[in-house]
Amino acid sequence: MHLAHYLGLLHRAQDALAGALLEVGEAHRDEVDIASISAQQAGICRERASSLHPFAERYSEEAPDEPERLHSTLFHGSRSGGLALLRDLQDLYLMAAECDVAWALVGQAAQGLRDEALSEVVSAGAAETSIQLLWLRGRMKQAAPQALIVG
Amino acid sequence: MIPSDPWGVRTPYAPGQPWPARVDRHTVEEPERWVQTASLLHSNGDGIDIGVRGNRIVGVRGRESDRVNRGRLDPKDVHGWQANASPDRLTRPLVRRDGKLVETGWDDAMSRIVRRSSELKPLEIGFYTSGQLFLEDYYTLAVIGKAGLGTPHMDGNTRLCTATSAAALKASFGTDGQPGSYTDVDHCDTIALWGHNVAETQAVLWMRMLDRRRGSSPPAMLAVDPRETPVAREADVHLPIRPGTNLALMNGLLRILLRRGWVDRSYITAHTQGIDDLERVVDAYPVARVAEICDLPPAGIERAAELLGGAKRLLSTVLQGFYQSHQATASAVAVNNLHLLRGMIGRPGAGVLQMNGQPTAENTRETGADGDLPGFRNWDNPSHVRDLAALWNVDMATIPHWAPPTHAMQIWRYAEQGSIRMLWISGTNPAVSLPDLARVRRILSRPDLFVVVQDIFPTATTEFADVVLPAATWGEKTGTFTNADRTVHLSEKAVEPPGEARADLDIFLDYAARMDFRDNAGAPLVTWHDAESAYAAWQRCSAGRPCDYTGITYDKLRGGSGLQWGGERLYTDGVFNTRSGYCETYGQELSTGAERPASEHSGDGRAFLLATDYRPAPEVPGAEYPMRLVTGRTVWQFHTRTKTGRVPELDRHAPSVWVELHESDAGALRIADGDVVRIESPRGAIEAPARLCGIRPGTVFVPFHYAEQAANELTRTTWDPVSKQPMFKLAAVRVRKAGS
């Protein structure tokens, strides 16, 4: 059963998103809304990632070796200069989208296993991720005309 | 007569009785005639007559027939009119020549603005307006911005005072619009004041509350405020809450009400959605946890809940203690939740007043001078944008609607980055009123930023202007404005403005004419030419929307007194403005402000119960800056004192800044009452004499009015994610005796 690997992937994706949120927030700290909401959401990502621990442990006993190329790296550090903010937010969006898909797939497995405790964690995590996606998309849409036309 | 204290003599009355009249009057000479207006020195909207002799204002009296004040005068209004005749009024346009502001004519000043506007793209032009112009001025400005230039960069300083009120009303009820009425004071059995020092911010509304308190069957009173304000001293229950923790308290109170069954389940079922989520969120806030977060005695929280839960007719009022603090919209929405859970909305005495900070703040929200689309329309609803495009006969694409409007703090950020290159500031003094003033001065000093300032006096902000436009003010121009309980007043011109000063409306109309804005038929976009025709244009724009002004004409206002749009109370039938085709917003997530898409909207006429978790504020006191600063107001001054500071009878009560400290903090710092104290934050420092008085330990208070030692040197650039209102009430500071 490969679920433990996907839980690991999700855990790592949430942690990576948390780290990237903090880094982008710090790099663009003069955009004070982005800095403060990024920090807040990073904390939420970390908390939710840690709530996956007991499930990863429980299912790891039945897991075969980790498959190749399970993890991918979507973030290579924050940028500076023109369009930096938009490009960095776009990175965050793609990272949150990876979490979103992973929550959906782990949720499917939780249902198949009738693991209600895992289902609860998944639905809370998926809801948080969808808020992050909504926020990032909205913030990029707001910033885009100014950045692309007169920035 | 002149009130001997700010609130004057009491006229007690019983529940359900009309508030007795008390006509206040102050004249320095016998007027030859009286001219109808309302107050422009606070948001209460008191009906006033201006006494005129020749071309001079010689006094004021309250309008006995007015529903808002029944003849009373706020102390600021008793004397504030004298500022009109100050010798240092701006009387001629100024332009910057060789680094200096020099006098010029209107043609030169306006030509420079038009030349600069024509060189720039729409997205390079921003407008930062006021909460003190008139409805007609704002609507004209909104049309210029949205249909003429096509820029989304327009907001008022109302972002600093009233944005959370609007955001909370939209979130819960679907559109902006005050549910309650001041007459709810006459009927209620309980008044809860949430971060609202009404005694100093709306003195006449406080007179009404005091008159109920001194009459038979007085209402119980709850005050939530870290300071021992006059309201807190009067209240039966005062919760001196730790600043920045309002949401934890609200969640805790709602939990008690739900657990004890002090809610109206049939109202909840019929008229709201979201109860399950709300119950889940607030259930994590037992009294002990709330007491710890908010630093309040558990018994006080319990008593407050009993008072709220036992009320049969509960009136809540909310202001800056919530709006300018952490999690502002979520906390204000929680007050709406309280009323929805208890079914206490839309009937006499049972209502919510999400208050306004400035006299005409309501009109910026209605007309779209705060960036919103006029008439509480939804920028994300194409049919609403199409309505406006048809009304103005312009392409839909001209009207910015691709994202939420650019809020004030973001406008300043774009100016800081150099992508906004012309900023037209009207009727406000951001060099004193915005947070982190050192930053504001840096932005205004940018050589690539063309700054237009339209005002009545030289201010800290005009010093940075490239063009200064001298404006007429209250009593010198005609127009309407609307107060916090939707009462519309007509304010007639009583005297001529000084020198070459012009009405704000005339300035905007001149700009529109010089820019030659046209509609799709090639006709002038702005078709009106004076206040009454501007009002008629606004009436057409407002038709069919919640703030429908079509039934309120100049003729009805003239000779009569204030009239409310929407009737005495909104939502009397429990049907709210949340239907998807009608609402002003599809909703925002409360912790991030993320805008929800139309596809997820479930509005159907029921109100939304919305809850979110408390989170610690972004700047909490620590080792280096161990105390919490809250800024605020005194009854004797308004805003940055451009008017009240020029009136000796007002200014002498509060001529300069002070800092309020708790005795225990002062003792530890060896500060005695009257000692000059230095207050420092990571942004700046000011000095002020100490007053040891009622405030919670660990918290200091500084009034924000004073340019010389401005509280906003200390405050932080940060804002609520939903309403975008800056958080003036949570800077971390350190305090020591000056010179030590």
mmCIF file with all atom_site columns, C-alpha atoms in Angstrom, chain B residues 434-570:
data_model
loop_
_atom_site.group_PDB
_atom_site.id
_atom_site.type_symbol
_atom_site.label_atom_id
_atom_site.label_alt_id
_atom_site.label_comp_id
_atom_site.label_asym_id
_atom_site.label_entity_id
_atom_site.label_seq_id
_atom_site.pdbx_PDB_ins_code
_atom_site.Cartn_x
_atom_site.Cartn_y
_atom_site.Cartn_z
_atom_site.occupancy
_atom_site.B_iso_or_equiv
_atom_site.pdbx_formal_charge
_atom_site.auth_seq_id
_atom_site.auth_comp_id
_atom_site.auth_asym_id
_atom_site.auth_atom_id
_atom_site.pdbx_PDB_model_num
ATOM 1   C CA . LEU B 1 434 ? -1.933  57.879 8.093   1.00 0.00 ? 434 LEU B CA 1
ATOM 2   C CA . PRO B 1 435 ? 0.144   55.352 9.987   1.00 0.00 ? 435 PRO B CA 1
ATOM 3   C CA . ASP B 1 436 ? 3.972   55.557 9.964   1.00 0.00 ? 436 ASP B CA 1
ATOM 4   C CA . LEU B 1 437 ? 4.293   59.239 9.042   1.00 0.00 ? 437 LEU B CA 1
ATOM 5   C CA . ALA B 1 438 ? 7.998   59.113 8.259   1.00 0.00 ? 438 ALA B CA 1
ATOM 6   C CA . ARG B 1 439 ? 7.103   56.796 5.384   1.00 0.00 ? 439 ARG B CA 1
ATOM 7   C CA . VAL B 1 440 ? 4.207   59.004 4.263   1.00 0.00 ? 440 VAL B CA 1
ATOM 8   C CA . ARG B 1 441 ? 6.530   62.021 4.102   1.00 0.00 ? 441 ARG B CA 1
ATOM 9   C CA . ARG B 1 442 ? 9.041   60.011 2.061   1.00 0.00 ? 442 ARG B CA 1
ATOM 10  C CA . ILE B 1 443 ? 6.325   59.090 -0.429  1.00 0.00 ? 443 ILE B CA 1
ATOM 11  C CA . LEU B 1 444 ? 4.939   62.633 -0.716  1.00 0.00 ? 444 LEU B CA 1
ATOM 12  C CA . SER B 1 445 ? 8.491   63.909 -1.296  1.00 0.00 ? 445 SER B CA 1
ATOM 13  C CA . ARG B 1 446 ? 9.157   61.672 -4.284  1.00 0.00 ? 446 ARG B CA 1
ATOM 14  C CA . PRO B 1 447 ? 10.157  63.871 -7.210  1.00 0.00 ? 447 PRO B CA 1
ATOM 15  C CA . ASP B 1 448 ? 8.266   61.681 -9.702  1.00 0.00 ? 448 ASP B CA 1
ATOM 16  C CA . LEU B 1 449 ? 4.989   62.002 -7.786  1.00 0.00 ? 449 LEU B CA 1
ATOM 17  C CA . PHE B 1 450 ? 2.807   64.944 -8.796  1.00 0.00 ? 450 PHE B CA 1
ATOM 18  C CA . VAL B 1 451 ? 0.772   65.849 -5.714  1.00 0.00 ? 451 VAL B CA 1
ATOM 19  C CA . VAL B 1 452 ? -2.450  67.865 -5.889  1.00 0.00 ? 452 VAL B CA 1
ATOM 20  C CA . VAL B 1 453 ? -3.947  68.938 -2.556  1.00 0.00 ? 453 VAL B CA 1
ATOM 21  C CA . GLN B 1 454 ? -7.417  70.426 -2.352  1.00 0.00 ? 454 GLN B CA 1
ATOM 22  C CA . ASP B 1 455 ? -8.117  71.815 1.098   1.00 0.00 ? 455 ASP B CA 1
ATOM 23  C CA . ILE B 1 456 ? -9.298  74.817 3.082   1.00 0.00 ? 456 ILE B CA 1
ATOM 24  C CA . PHE B 1 457 ? -6.163  75.431 5.160   1.00 0.00 ? 457 PHE B CA 1
ATOM 25  C CA . PRO B 1 458 ? -2.430  74.995 4.755   1.00 0.00 ? 458 PRO B CA 1
ATOM 26  C CA . THR B 1 459 ? -1.701  71.607 6.351   1.00 0.00 ? 459 THR B CA 1
ATOM 27  C CA . ALA B 1 460 ? 1.199   69.250 6.903   1.00 0.00 ? 460 ALA B CA 1
ATOM 28  C CA . THR B 1 461 ? 0.171   67.721 3.555   1.00 0.00 ? 461 THR B CA 1
ATOM 29  C CA . THR B 1 462 ? -0.037  70.914 1.460   1.00 0.00 ? 462 THR B CA 1
ATOM 30  C CA . GLU B 1 463 ? 3.658   71.420 2.194   1.00 0.00 ? 463 GLU B CA 1
ATOM 31  C CA . PHE B 1 464 ? 4.370   68.539 -0.185  1.00 0.00 ? 464 PHE B CA 1
ATOM 32  C CA . ALA B 1 465 ? 1.992   69.643 -2.941  1.00 0.00 ? 465 ALA B CA 1
ATOM 33  C CA . ASP B 1 466 ? 2.819   70.609 -6.502  1.00 0.00 ? 466 ASP B CA 1
ATOM 34  C CA . VAL B 1 467 ? -0.581  72.271 -6.804  1.00 0.00 ? 467 VAL B CA 1
ATOM 35  C CA . VAL B 1 468 ? -2.781  73.480 -3.942  1.00 0.00 ? 468 VAL B CA 1
ATOM 36  C CA . LEU B 1 469 ? -6.451  74.149 -4.687  1.00 0.00 ? 469 LEU B CA 1
ATOM 37  C CA . PRO B 1 470 ? -8.308  76.370 -2.181  1.00 0.00 ? 470 PRO B CA 1
ATOM 38  C CA . ALA B 1 471 ? -11.706 74.859 -1.407  1.00 0.00 ? 471 ALA B CA 1
ATOM 39  C CA . ALA B 1 472 ? -14.933 76.110 0.078   1.00 0.00 ? 472 ALA B CA 1
ATOM 40  C CA . THR B 1 473 ? -16.243 74.272 3.105   1.00 0.00 ? 473 THR B CA 1
ATOM 41  C CA . TRP B 1 474 ? -19.428 73.632 5.093   1.00 0.00 ? 474 TRP B CA 1
ATOM 42  C CA . GLY B 1 475 ? -21.614 76.738 5.091   1.00 0.00 ? 475 GLY B CA 1
ATOM 43  C CA . GLU B 1 476 ? -19.979 77.987 1.888   1.00 0.00 ? 476 GLU B CA 1
ATOM 44  C CA . LYS B 1 477 ? -21.361 75.399 -0.532  1.00 0.00 ? 477 LYS B CA 1
ATOM 45  C CA . THR B 1 478 ? -24.541 73.399 -1.021  1.00 0.00 ? 478 THR B CA 1
ATOM 46  C CA . GLY B 1 479 ? -24.897 69.641 -0.977  1.00 0.00 ? 479 GLY B CA 1
ATOM 47  C CA . THR B 1 480 ? -26.139 66.656 0.966   1.00 0.00 ? 480 THR B CA 1
ATOM 48  C CA . PHE B 1 481 ? -24.592 64.137 3.284   1.00 0.00 ? 481 PHE B CA 1
ATOM 49  C CA . THR B 1 482 ? -25.702 61.062 5.127   1.00 0.00 ? 482 THR B CA 1
ATOM 50  C CA . ASN B 1 483 ? -24.945 59.962 8.666   1.00 0.00 ? 483 ASN B CA 1
ATOM 51  C CA . ALA B 1 484 ? -24.373 56.603 10.290  1.00 0.00 ? 484 ALA B CA 1
ATOM 52  C CA . ASP B 1 485 ? -28.081 55.771 10.565  1.00 0.00 ? 485 ASP B CA 1
ATOM 53  C CA . ARG B 1 486 ? -28.804 56.589 6.901   1.00 0.00 ? 486 ARG B CA 1
ATOM 54  C CA . THR B 1 487 ? -30.212 60.044 7.628   1.00 0.00 ? 487 THR B CA 1
ATOM 55  C CA . VAL B 1 488 ? -29.721 62.379 4.667   1.00 0.00 ? 488 VAL B CA 1
ATOM 56  C CA . HIS B 1 489 ? -29.341 66.090 5.344   1.00 0.00 ? 489 HIS B CA 1
ATOM 57  C CA . LEU B 1 490 ? -29.237 69.071 3.034   1.00 0.00 ? 490 LEU B CA 1
ATOM 58  C CA . SER B 1 491 ? -26.494 71.551 3.807   1.00 0.00 ? 491 SER B CA 1
ATOM 59  C CA . GLU B 1 492 ? -27.172 74.926 2.226   1.00 0.00 ? 492 GLU B CA 1
ATOM 60  C CA . LYS B 1 493 ? -24.675 77.580 1.337   1.00 0.00 ? 493 LYS B CA 1
ATOM 61  C CA . ALA B 1 494 ? -24.874 80.330 3.971   1.00 0.00 ? 494 ALA B CA 1
ATOM 62  C CA . VAL B 1 495 ? -21.997 82.631 3.081   1.00 0.00 ? 495 VAL B CA 1
ATOM 63  C CA . GLU B 1 496 ? -19.522 83.175 0.241   1.00 0.00 ? 496 GLU B CA 1
ATOM 64  C CA . PRO B 1 497 ? -16.221 81.314 0.474   1.00 0.00 ? 497 PRO B CA 1
ATOM 65  C CA . PRO B 1 498 ? -13.146 83.471 1.144   1.00 0.00 ? 498 PRO B CA 1
ATOM 66  C CA . GLY B 1 499 ? -11.098 84.882 -1.704  1.00 0.00 ? 499 GLY B CA 1
ATOM 67  C CA . GLU B 1 500 ? -10.997 82.659 -4.753  1.00 0.00 ? 500 GLU B CA 1
ATOM 68  C CA . ALA B 1 501 ? -11.828 79.461 -2.857  1.00 0.00 ? 501 ALA B CA 1
ATOM 69  C CA . ARG B 1 502 ? -14.231 77.227 -4.799  1.00 0.00 ? 502 ARG B CA 1
ATOM 70  C CA . ALA B 1 503 ? -16.722 74.516 -3.937  1.00 0.00 ? 503 ALA B CA 1
ATOM 71  C CA . ASP B 1 504 ? -15.230 71.026 -4.278  1.00 0.00 ? 504 ASP B CA 1
ATOM 72  C CA . LEU B 1 505 ? -17.957 70.143 -6.769  1.00 0.00 ? 505 LEU B CA 1
ATOM 73  C CA . ASP B 1 506 ? -17.019 73.103 -8.974  1.00 0.00 ? 506 ASP B CA 1
ATOM 74  C CA . ILE B 1 507 ? -13.372 72.042 -8.903  1.00 0.00 ? 507 ILE B CA 1
ATOM 75  C CA . PHE B 1 508 ? -14.218 68.504 -10.019 1.00 0.00 ? 508 PHE B CA 1
ATOM 76  C CA . LEU B 1 509 ? -16.646 69.781 -12.674 1.00 0.00 ? 509 LEU B CA 1
ATOM 77  C CA . ASP B 1 510 ? -13.963 72.128 -13.997 1.00 0.00 ? 510 ASP B CA 1
ATOM 78  C CA . TYR B 1 511 ? -11.494 69.233 -14.209 1.00 0.00 ? 511 TYR B CA 1
ATOM 79  C CA . ALA B 1 512 ? -14.052 67.060 -16.044 1.00 0.00 ? 512 ALA B CA 1
ATOM 80  C CA . ALA B 1 513 ? -14.747 69.864 -18.518 1.00 0.00 ? 513 ALA B CA 1
ATOM 81  C CA . ARG B 1 514 ? -11.071 70.582 -19.135 1.00 0.00 ? 514 ARG B CA 1
ATOM 82  C CA . MET B 1 515 ? -10.341 66.862 -19.591 1.00 0.00 ? 515 MET B CA 1
ATOM 83  C CA . ASP B 1 516 ? -13.265 66.792 -22.027 1.00 0.00 ? 516 ASP B CA 1
ATOM 84  C CA . PHE B 1 517 ? -14.513 63.378 -20.865 1.00 0.00 ? 517 PHE B CA 1
ATOM 85  C CA . ARG B 1 518 ? -17.075 62.113 -23.386 1.00 0.00 ? 518 ARG B CA 1
ATOM 86  C CA . ASP B 1 519 ? -19.595 59.283 -23.476 1.00 0.00 ? 519 ASP B CA 1
ATOM 87  C CA . ASN B 1 520 ? -20.110 56.844 -26.350 1.00 0.00 ? 520 ASN B CA 1
ATOM 88  C CA . ALA B 1 521 ? -22.345 59.323 -28.176 1.00 0.00 ? 521 ALA B CA 1
ATOM 89  C CA . GLY B 1 522 ? -19.675 61.983 -28.015 1.00 0.00 ? 522 GLY B CA 1
ATOM 90  C CA . ALA B 1 523 ? -21.639 64.013 -25.479 1.00 0.00 ? 523 ALA B CA 1
ATOM 91  C CA . PRO B 1 524 ? -20.059 65.264 -22.259 1.00 0.00 ? 524 PRO B CA 1
ATOM 92  C CA . LEU B 1 525 ? -19.791 62.458 -19.696 1.00 0.00 ? 525 LEU B CA 1
ATOM 93  C CA . VAL B 1 526 ? -20.579 64.732 -16.770 1.00 0.00 ? 526 VAL B CA 1
ATOM 94  C CA . THR B 1 527 ? -23.886 66.378 -17.584 1.00 0.00 ? 527 THR B CA 1
ATOM 95  C CA . TRP B 1 528 ? -24.546 68.182 -14.322 1.00 0.00 ? 528 TRP B CA 1
ATOM 96  C CA . HIS B 1 529 ? -23.504 71.687 -13.378 1.00 0.00 ? 529 HIS B CA 1
ATOM 97  C CA . ASP B 1 530 ? -24.437 72.299 -9.746  1.00 0.00 ? 530 ASP B CA 1
ATOM 98  C CA . ALA B 1 531 ? -25.241 70.494 -6.531  1.00 0.00 ? 531 ALA B CA 1
ATOM 99  C CA . GLU B 1 532 ? -28.904 69.821 -7.233  1.00 0.00 ? 532 GLU B CA 1
ATOM 100 C CA . SER B 1 533 ? -28.279 68.486 -10.742 1.00 0.00 ? 533 SER B CA 1
ATOM 101 C CA . ALA B 1 534 ? -25.404 66.348 -9.424  1.00 0.00 ? 534 ALA B CA 1
ATOM 102 C CA . TYR B 1 535 ? -27.808 64.995 -6.810  1.00 0.00 ? 535 TYR B CA 1
ATOM 103 C CA . ALA B 1 536 ? -30.360 64.197 -9.512  1.00 0.00 ? 536 ALA B CA 1
ATOM 104 C CA . ALA B 1 537 ? -27.684 62.249 -11.412 1.00 0.00 ? 537 ALA B CA 1
ATOM 105 C CA . TRP B 1 538 ? -26.897 60.337 -8.242  1.00 0.00 ? 538 TRP B CA 1
ATOM 106 C CA . GLN B 1 539 ? -30.587 59.609 -7.682  1.00 0.00 ? 539 GLN B CA 1
ATOM 107 C CA . ARG B 1 540 ? -30.704 57.906 -11.096 1.00 0.00 ? 540 ARG B CA 1
ATOM 108 C CA . CYS B 1 541 ? -27.594 55.905 -10.252 1.00 0.00 ? 541 CYS B CA 1
ATOM 109 C CA . SER B 1 542 ? -28.997 54.796 -6.890  1.00 0.00 ? 542 SER B CA 1
ATOM 110 C CA . ALA B 1 543 ? -32.401 53.750 -8.231  1.00 0.00 ? 543 ALA B CA 1
ATOM 111 C CA . GLY B 1 544 ? -33.299 50.168 -7.411  1.00 0.00 ? 544 GLY B CA 1
ATOM 112 C CA . ARG B 1 545 ? -30.324 49.681 -5.135  1.00 0.00 ? 545 ARG B CA 1
ATOM 113 C CA . PRO B 1 546 ? -30.487 49.478 -1.314  1.00 0.00 ? 546 PRO B CA 1
ATOM 114 C CA . CYS B 1 547 ? -29.406 53.121 -0.980  1.00 0.00 ? 547 CYS B CA 1
ATOM 115 C CA . ASP B 1 548 ? -32.172 54.344 -3.288  1.00 0.00 ? 548 ASP B CA 1
ATOM 116 C CA . TYR B 1 549 ? -32.337 58.142 -3.039  1.00 0.00 ? 549 TYR B CA 1
ATOM 117 C CA . THR B 1 550 ? -35.097 58.645 -5.573  1.00 0.00 ? 550 THR B CA 1
ATOM 118 C CA . GLY B 1 551 ? -37.691 59.344 -2.875  1.00 0.00 ? 551 GLY B CA 1
ATOM 119 C CA . ILE B 1 552 ? -35.542 61.938 -1.110  1.00 0.00 ? 552 ILE B CA 1
ATOM 120 C CA . THR B 1 553 ? -35.474 65.202 -3.024  1.00 0.00 ? 553 THR B CA 1
ATOM 121 C CA . TYR B 1 554 ? -33.925 68.574 -2.268  1.00 0.00 ? 554 TYR B CA 1
ATOM 122 C CA . ASP B 1 555 ? -37.472 69.899 -1.958  1.00 0.00 ? 555 ASP B CA 1
ATOM 123 C CA . LYS B 1 556 ? -38.340 67.377 0.749   1.00 0.00 ? 556 LYS B CA 1
ATOM 124 C CA . LEU B 1 557 ? -35.095 68.037 2.615   1.00 0.00 ? 557 LEU B CA 1
ATOM 125 C CA . ARG B 1 558 ? -35.364 71.809 2.319   1.00 0.00 ? 558 ARG B CA 1
ATOM 126 C CA . GLY B 1 559 ? -37.426 73.215 5.161   1.00 0.00 ? 559 GLY B CA 1
ATOM 127 C CA . GLY B 1 560 ? -37.915 69.764 6.624   1.00 0.00 ? 560 GLY B CA 1
ATOM 128 C CA . SER B 1 561 ? -35.042 67.990 8.243   1.00 0.00 ? 561 SER B CA 1
ATOM 129 C CA . GLY B 1 562 ? -33.069 64.760 7.941   1.00 0.00 ? 562 GLY B CA 1
ATOM 130 C CA . LEU B 1 563 ? -34.687 61.838 6.086   1.00 0.00 ? 563 LEU B CA 1
ATOM 131 C CA . GLN B 1 564 ? -33.510 58.226 6.121   1.00 0.00 ? 564 GLN B CA 1
ATOM 132 C CA . TRP B 1 565 ? -33.104 56.152 2.998   1.00 0.00 ? 565 TRP B CA 1
ATOM 133 C CA . GLY B 1 566 ? -34.368 52.608 3.291   1.00 0.00 ? 566 GLY B CA 1
ATOM 134 C CA . GLY B 1 567 ? -36.902 53.448 6.007   1.00 0.00 ? 567 GLY B CA 1
ATOM 135 C CA . GLU B 1 568 ? -36.337 53.609 9.727   1.00 0.00 ? 568 GLU B CA 1
ATOM 136 C CA . ARG B 1 569 ? -34.783 50.135 9.933   1.00 0.00 ? 569 ARG B CA 1
ATOM 137 C CA . LEU B 1 570 ? -33.525 47.688 7.337   1.00 0.00 ? 570 LEU B CA 1
#
